Amino acid sequence: MSHRFDPTSLREYDIRGVVGKTLSTDDARAIGRTFGTIVRRAGGTHVAVGRDGRTSSPDLETALVAGLTASGVDVIRTGMGPTPQLYWAEAELEVDGGIQITGSHNPAEYNGFKMVLQHRPFFGEDIQKLGRMAAEGDWEEGEGTATDADIVDDYVGRLMAGYSGGAYRIGWDAGNGAAGPVIEKLTKLLPGEHHLLFTEVDGTFPNHHPDPTEEKNLAHLKALVAEKGLDFGVAFDGDGDRIGAIDGQGRVIWGDQILSILAEPVLKDLPGATIIADVKASQALYDRIAELGGHPLMWKTGHSLIKTKMKETHAPLAGEMSGHIFFAHDFYGFDDAQYAAVRLIRAVHMIGKSMTAIKDAMPVMVNTPEMRFQVDESRKFAVIDEVLDRLETEGADVNRTDGARVTTPDGWWLLRASNTQDVLVARAEAKDQPALDRLLAQIDAQLAASGLVRGPQAGH
C-alpha cells in the first residue's frame, strides 16, 4: 500500500487543492496514515482533528480519521469550528498533534489540511517528507480509537479570559465561515452592543467571499456600520485565522494598522519588546513600534515562518498584512482572529480614543494593493535573484529578508516570490501619487530587465 498526492496540493504551509480534482478522500486517508505514523514515531499517541464549514469537510474528516486510527493513534474530534479553535485544542488537550480540515479563504470548491505537531507548525520540508513517506507506503499499523470532544464553550471562555475592554457598539461579519458559532457565543459574553452578519455556516459562501483583506468583501459590514452608526466593525476569513476591520466611517483599517493599534497596550506592559511584521507592512508601522519604545522586526511573509520567528525572538506580538495576528502575550503564539478582535476592543479602550480618531491619527500614505502577476514556476525565484544582483550593483538600499524591499527617498517597493503560487508579489508605498508612480516605474524597470511585464493582475 502506498499513495501519491497531486504535487500541486503539497504546499508550503498546508496541503490544499480542488476537491474531486487535486484533492480526494483517498488523499485525506493517506494524510491520516502518514501524519499518524509521524506522531507515533515521535512518541505520541493522540491527535486532535477539527474542520471548517465547507460542504466537503465532513467526508474528508471521516477519511482522515480512518487513516489516523489505522496508524494506531487515538483521535479527538473537536468538530466544526475556526482553525484557531483546533490550535487551542492542540495546545490545551492532552494531544501530540492537530489537523484542521479547511480551505481557508479559497473559493468553495477548495479544501485542505493545516497541521500542528507537538505545538509547532508543520510546514515546508515536513509536508514534502509526508508526501515521500506516503509514496513509499512507509506507515505504522495499529487500531486507534476516535472520540468526540465539545470544546467550543471552553475555547470561547479562553478568548474572554481577563477581559477588561469597555463597552462598544460593534459590527461583526463572519462571512458564513467557520467562525460564525464562536462569534455568536463570544458577543453574548462581551459588554456593549453587537450586530452580527452571516454567522450561519454555509460552505457555498452565498453573501460574499470570506477574505476580509479585499475591500469589496467588506461592503456589507460598511453598510451595517453606517446604518446603525456603530463605533467600528470586524470581519473574519473562512477559517477564522485572519481579521479585517473598519472604523466608524467605514474606512478600512489594514492588517499593519490593526497591528499598530494592538502593539500599544503590549508595549506598555512589556517596554522594549520585539514586535514582528512581514515585509509587506507599511514603514509607518515599523516607525510606530519604535516610537512606542518597541523593537520592530521585519520578517518573511507566511504564518508558519512568523510563528517560528516569534519563538526564536520571544516576541509577544506579530502580524501580517494579510490579517494574521499572533499573540504570545497572555496567549499561545498562534494566529487567532477571534482573540485578535477581543484584544482590538481592549486596545481601543486602553488608548482612550474612538477607532475613528485612532485611524485619523495614522499617517496618510499612498500605496498599492498587493499586486500579483503570473510567472513560470521555474523562473519565480530566479527573477528575484536577478533583481537583487542588479540592485546591489546600483548600490540601492535593499532589505533581503523576503525578496527585495527597496527604500528610496520616495518611499519603498517590494518584489517577492509567493511561496504558495506561481506568482510574483509586488507592493509600493509613498508619500504622494507622483512618488508612487516613480516607485512603480522602478518595479517595471526591474521586471523588464528580467524579461517580464507587470501585466494583468493574477488573483489569489
XYZ file of N, CA and C in Angstrom, residues 212-346:
405
model
N -11.348 39.000 4.306
C -11.538 40.394 4.743
C -10.441 41.354 4.303
N -9.388 40.846 3.640
C -8.314 41.747 3.199
C -8.655 42.394 1.866
N -9.705 41.900 1.184
C -10.136 42.543 -0.057
C -11.311 43.446 0.267
N -11.142 44.728 -0.040
C -12.105 45.733 0.407
C -13.529 45.442 -0.079
N -13.659 44.862 -1.275
C -15.008 44.606 -1.799
C -15.799 43.637 -0.910
N -15.076 42.786 -0.162
C -15.753 41.834 0.725
C -16.237 42.476 2.028
N -15.912 43.746 2.235
C -16.330 44.454 3.451
C -17.554 45.343 3.209
N -18.137 45.258 2.012
C -19.263 46.146 1.658
C -20.450 45.995 2.612
N -20.807 44.752 2.962
C -21.944 44.535 3.868
C -21.658 45.109 5.254
N -20.421 44.917 5.708
C -20.035 45.422 7.034
C -20.048 46.950 7.064
N -19.550 47.566 5.992
C -19.575 49.036 5.903
C -21.005 49.564 5.967
N -21.919 48.888 5.225
C -23.324 49.310 5.208
C -23.933 49.192 6.604
N -23.614 48.111 7.297
C -24.135 47.891 8.652
C -23.643 48.970 9.621
N -22.327 49.260 9.585
C -21.736 50.264 10.482
C -22.343 51.639 10.208
N -22.542 51.948 8.915
C -23.136 53.239 8.540
C -24.594 53.321 8.984
N -25.358 52.273 8.717
C -26.793 52.276 9.004
C -27.063 52.393 10.504
N -26.276 51.694 11.325
C -26.517 51.676 12.775
C -25.657 52.694 13.520
N -24.775 53.388 12.790
C -23.883 54.346 13.454
C -22.973 53.671 14.474
N -22.393 52.531 14.118
C -21.560 51.764 15.057
C -20.173 52.386 15.228
N -19.489 51.979 16.293
C -18.149 52.508 16.583
C -17.117 51.967 15.597
N -17.227 50.695 15.270
C -16.346 50.086 14.271
C -16.874 48.702 13.921
N -16.193 48.028 12.979
C -16.611 46.699 12.544
C -15.411 45.791 12.377
N -15.642 44.479 12.596
C -14.589 43.489 12.373
C -15.124 42.393 11.467
N -14.231 41.772 10.700
C -14.620 40.716 9.760
C -13.584 39.600 9.816
N -14.018 38.407 9.390
C -13.176 37.219 9.530
C -13.102 36.455 8.223
N -12.015 35.703 8.042
C -11.913 34.901 6.828
C -12.605 33.552 7.044
N -12.556 32.696 6.032
C -13.324 31.455 6.031
C -13.035 30.526 7.191
N -11.791 30.540 7.708
C -11.491 29.629 8.814
C -11.069 30.363 10.085
N -11.341 31.671 10.138
C -11.188 32.404 11.402
C -9.770 32.618 11.888
N -8.795 32.577 10.991
C -7.439 32.898 11.461
C -6.935 34.239 10.930
N -7.795 34.963 10.173
C -7.396 36.294 9.707
C -8.519 37.280 9.977
N -8.142 38.484 10.404
C -9.112 39.514 10.772
C -9.022 40.716 9.834
N -10.153 41.359 9.604
C -10.208 42.648 8.920
C -10.966 43.607 9.824
N -10.814 44.906 9.611
C -11.535 45.875 10.451
C -11.807 47.163 9.682
N -12.876 47.861 10.104
C -13.182 49.194 9.568
C -13.506 50.115 10.736
N -13.298 51.409 10.544
C -13.624 52.361 11.610
C -15.082 52.812 11.473
N -15.480 53.775 12.308
C -16.874 54.231 12.332
C -17.309 54.927 11.059
N -16.338 55.335 10.217
C -16.676 55.959 8.933
C -16.563 54.969 7.781
N -16.324 53.698 8.108
C -16.241 52.679 7.065
C -14.896 52.598 6.377
N -13.902 53.306 6.921
C -12.563 53.232 6.318
C -11.881 51.949 6.771
N -11.202 51.287 5.837
C -10.526 50.032 6.177
C -9.328 50.307 7.079
N -9.219 49.513 8.139
C -8.013 49.513 8.961
C -7.234 48.278 8.509
N -6.178 48.500 7.764
C -5.438 47.396 7.145
C -4.678 46.587 8.191
N -4.213 45.401 7.790
C -3.555 44.488 8.728
C -2.430 45.128 9.524
N -1.588 45.919 8.861
C -0.474 46.546 9.581
C -0.973 47.642 10.525
N -2.094 48.279 10.183
C -2.665 49.307 11.053
C -3.323 48.670 12.288
N -3.960 47.514 12.082
C -4.505 46.768 13.232
C -3.362 46.431 14.186
N -2.249 45.976 13.624
C -1.097 45.615 14.457
C -0.551 46.822 15.216
N -0.549 48.001 14.579
C -0.028 49.195 15.265
C -0.910 49.582 16.457
N -2.222 49.304 16.355
C -3.135 49.569 17.485
C -2.900 48.539 18.598
N -2.791 47.278 18.208
C -2.607 46.204 19.185
C -1.267 46.313 19.916
N -0.272 46.901 19.245
C 1.077 46.988 19.830
C 1.124 47.924 21.037
N 0.230 48.922 21.048
C 0.332 49.953 22.087
C 0.181 49.401 23.512
N -0.898 48.649 23.823
C -1.002 48.100 25.175
C 0.083 47.066 25.488
N 0.482 46.285 24.481
C 1.508 45.260 24.705
C 2.828 45.917 25.105
N 3.190 47.009 24.414
C 4.459 47.688 24.716
C 4.389 48.491 26.014
N 3.181 48.846 26.428
C 3.016 49.493 27.734
C 3.345 48.471 28.820
N 2.906 47.235 28.578
C 3.114 46.148 29.534
C 4.540 45.596 29.467
N 5.096 45.541 28.255
C 6.434 44.953 28.042
C 7.312 45.941 27.277
N 7.812 46.992 27.938
C 8.599 48.006 27.235
C 9.814 47.386 26.538
N 10.063 47.849 25.303
C 11.243 47.380 24.573
C 11.090 46.028 23.904
N 9.890 45.445 23.973
C 9.693 44.113 23.380
C 9.807 44.157 21.853
N 10.121 43.000 21.279
C 10.183 42.845 19.825
C 8.782 42.611 19.282
N 8.393 43.373 18.272
C 7.123 43.154 17.579
C 7.471 42.850 16.116
N 6.955 41.733 15.607
C 7.301 41.275 14.262
C 6.180 41.595 13.272
N 6.565 42.074 12.093
C 5.604 42.240 10.989
C 6.258 41.722 9.715
N 5.442 41.420 8.720
C 6.018 40.851 7.488
C 6.499 41.957 6.551
N 7.218 41.544 5.500
C 7.858 42.511 4.602
C 6.871 43.372 3.825
N 5.579 42.993 3.836
C 4.591 43.781 3.090
C 4.046 44.951 3.904
N 4.401 45.001 5.194
C 3.813 46.016 6.079
C 4.399 47.411 5.833
N 3.581 48.412 6.141
C 3.950 49.815 5.947
C 5.134 50.237 6.811
N 5.936 51.144 6.270
C 7.013 51.743 7.060
C 6.427 52.461 8.278
N 5.207 52.968 8.123
C 4.540 53.670 9.233
C 4.384 52.753 10.448
N 4.166 51.463 10.209
C 4.038 50.508 11.323
C 5.369 50.368 12.058
N 6.444 50.151 11.300
C 7.752 49.978 11.942
C 8.141 51.240 12.726
N 7.834 52.396 12.149
C 8.123 53.667 12.834
C 7.305 53.786 14.113
N 6.038 53.368 14.046
C 5.143 53.460 15.205
C 5.601 52.545 16.339
N 6.018 51.330 16.001
C 6.508 50.397 17.027
C 7.718 51.002 17.738
N 8.624 51.600 16.944
C 9.823 52.224 17.524
C 9.436 53.416 18.407
N 8.478 54.201 17.926
C 8.002 55.379 18.665
C 7.392 54.971 20.019
N 6.742 53.795 20.044
C 6.138 53.289 21.280
C 7.171 52.602 22.185
N 8.437 52.623 21.749
C 9.505 52.045 22.575
C 9.759 50.580 22.312
N 9.151 50.041 21.250
C 9.366 48.633 20.920
C 10.500 48.450 19.935
N 10.822 47.183 19.694
C 11.861 46.846 18.715
C 11.176 46.223 17.503
N 11.015 46.985 16.402
C 10.338 46.421 15.220
C 11.243 45.449 14.476
N 10.680 44.296 14.089
C 11.451 43.321 13.338
C 10.686 42.948 12.074
N 11.313 43.155 10.923
C 10.700 42.795 9.647
C 11.055 41.340 9.350
N 10.013 40.526 9.029
C 10.292 39.116 8.748
C 9.528 38.640 7.525
N 9.821 37.395 7.110
C 9.226 36.814 5.912
C 7.716 36.626 6.065
N 7.004 36.784 4.942
C 5.574 36.531 4.902
C 5.304 35.028 5.019
N 4.262 34.673 5.768
C 3.884 33.255 5.914
C 3.659 32.908 7.365
N 2.454 32.435 7.717
C 2.121 32.277 9.143
C 3.046 31.298 9.866
N 3.474 30.223 9.199
C 4.365 29.256 9.850
C 5.736 29.873 10.126
N 6.202 30.698 9.180
C 7.520 31.350 9.325
C 7.494 32.362 10.467
N 6.390 33.109 10.552
C 6.273 34.128 11.616
C 6.207 33.450 12.990
N 5.420 32.373 13.117
C 5.316 31.665 14.407
C 6.680 31.166 14.857
N 7.446 30.635 13.898
C 8.771 30.105 14.218
C 9.690 31.235 14.695
N 9.643 32.379 14.016
C 10.485 33.532 14.385
C 10.088 34.095 15.747
N 8.784 34.066 16.059
C 8.337 34.559 17.373
C 8.947 33.745 18.509
N 8.962 32.417 18.325
C 9.545 31.540 19.363
C 11.014 31.886 19.561
N 11.697 32.106 18.443
C 13.139 32.385 18.464
C 13.455 33.714 19.165
N 12.620 34.732 18.928
C 12.928 36.075 19.450
C 12.124 36.424 20.710
N 11.256 35.491 21.153
C 10.361 35.731 22.297
C 9.497 36.972 22.085
N 9.069 37.191 20.852
C 8.210 38.352 20.560
C 6.810 38.099 21.132
N 6.214 39.076 21.818
C 4.878 38.882 22.387
C 3.759 39.065 21.373
N 4.093 39.677 20.218
C 3.057 40.016 19.242
C 3.680 40.065 17.844
N 2.921 39.588 16.867
C 3.367 39.669 15.477
C 2.140 39.749 14.585
N 2.348 40.189 13.347
C 1.211 40.269 12.437
C 1.658 40.347 11.001
N 0.700 40.041 10.124
C 0.951 40.115 8.696
C -0.067 41.037 8.060
N 0.303 41.614 6.949
C -0.566 42.451 6.141
C -1.884 41.724 5.840
N -1.796 40.397 5.716
C -2.962 39.594 5.334
C -3.964 39.415 6.470
N -3.681 39.976 7.656
C -4.639 39.892 8.756
C -4.410 38.742 9.721
N -3.312 37.980 9.527
C -2.924 37.001 10.552
C -2.314 37.802 11.705
N -2.876 37.664 12.920
C -2.319 38.344 14.099
C -1.974 37.274 15.124
N -0.744 37.336 15.649
C -0.242 36.303 16.550
C 0.044 36.910 17.920
N -0.638 36.456 18.941
C -0.388 36.918 20.307
C 0.299 35.832 21.115
N 1.502 36.123 21.603
C 2.116 35.255 22.608
C 1.958 35.925 23.972
N 1.577 37.198 23.972
C 1.350 37.964 25.205
C 0.001 37.522 25.783
N 0.029 36.818 26.917
C -1.187 36.272 27.551
C -1.909 35.255 26.667
N -1.232 34.717 25.646
C -1.875 33.743 24.756
C -0.813 32.767 24.247
N -1.124 31.986 23.221
C -0.294 30.828 22.857
C 0.697 31.073 21.721
N 0.594 32.215 21.046
C 1.525 32.483 19.950
C 1.015 32.105 18.580
N -0.224 31.540 18.506
C -0.764 31.241 17.177
C -1.692 32.360 16.706
N -2.050 32.304 15.412
C -2.878 33.336 14.797
C -4.350 32.999 15.051
N -5.035 33.892 15.759
C -6.427 33.677 16.131
C -7.171 34.986 15.941
N -8.024 35.039 14.898
C -8.720 36.290 14.586
C -9.780 36.640 15.634
N -10.392 35.619 16.251
C -11.387 35.875 17.290
C -10.711 36.537 18.497
N -9.555 35.995 18.884
C -8.817 36.580 20.007
C -8.295 37.965 19.646
N -7.842 38.126 18.396
C -7.355 39.442 17.949
C -8.473 40.483 18.044
N -9.719 40.073 17.741
C -10.859 41.002 17.837
C -11.063 41.451 19.281
N -10.995 40.494 20.215
C -11.150 40.816 21.631
C -10.039 41.768 22.069
N -8.815 41.501 21.661
C -7.684 42.352 22.045
C -7.773 43.726 21.380
N -8.372 43.774 20.183
C -8.539 45.064 19.499
C -9.502 45.960 20.287
N -10.586 45.359 20.781
C -11.538 46.133 21.598
C -10.831 46.638 22.857
N -10.041 45.765 23.476
C -9.295 46.162 24.681
C -8.301 47.280 24.380
